[in-house]
């Protein structure tokens, strides 16, 4: 697994490093989606006339890609959570023995339904410019990879919570037993880390989103490929709070 430390399994340091690396994937995903205009037909249930299916093009692409990837074992990895779990068949690939690091209660946490809604209804309008270039399949494909990256980041809270719990069970256990959500939220929050994350993501959007040219004078004069403030807003408003929400949900199940 990405966040696994070779000797000790996961550590707070290794899970934080994994989250930093996932920022790259997310920022590139933003750039790829922002390449296309809104292309609203992609999301319109009445536009796509898919045989034997009702739903939008993006739903069709995500459902079917997940079904295909499930067959080759994507969801054997506890870091991955499907958007349409109802829809999946078993993997026919021999499975890689992933270390059982999480408490079994982790499997019951999947907040992709709210991630889906947030992404389509609230976030996309901030990211893309209105318009239609007819590339609906490409648009849906870029939504799929960005959604998967966002979902992985948010559900990584399970791993963060487990390392935090193991590092100080004496602090977490009483709050878990008391089902004290607020207390847990306070204990697992590190404001300074969150601020660093937001600033770094903004900087990554600036750096990854600039035009690279061999003529030095041309650099930095072009429009960024993604608005850096949209990238940091995504983290501030949704990714960080939802990662923490997953951490609380996980901890509440930790002693079951
Ligand atoms: C992920 C962590 O837990 C919390 C959530 C953070 C995030 O989502 O980026 C950052 C700091 C913490 O408040 C962490 O401690 O690294």
Coordinates of N, CA and C in Angstrom, one line a residue, residues 1 3-11 14:
X1 N 0.8 -1.2 0.0 CA 0.0 0.0 0.0 C 0.9 1.3 0.0
X3 N 0.7 4.0 1.7 CA 1.1 4.6 2.9 C 1.9 3.7 3.9
X4 N 2.2 2.5 3.4 CA 2.8 1.5 4.4 C 4.3 1.7 4.5
X5 N 4.7 1.7 5.7 CA 6.1 1.8 6.0 C 6.6 0.4 6.1
X6 N 7.8 0.2 5.5 CA 8.2 -1.2 5.2 C 8.3 -2.0 6.5
X7 N 8.8 -1.4 7.6 CA 8.9 -2.2 8.8 C 7.7 -2.2 9.8
X8 N 7.1 -1.1 9.9 CA 6.1 -1.0 11.0 C 4.7 -0.9 10.5
X9 N 4.4 -1.2 9.2 CA 3.0 -0.9 8.8 C 2.9 0.6 8.6
X10 N 1.7 1.1 8.9 CA 1.5 2.5 8.8 C 1.9 3.3 10.0
X11 N 2.4 4.5 9.8 CA 2.8 5.4 10.9 C 2.1 6.8 10.5
X14 N 4.0 8.1 7.7 CA 3.8 7.5 6.4 C 2.4 7.8 5.8

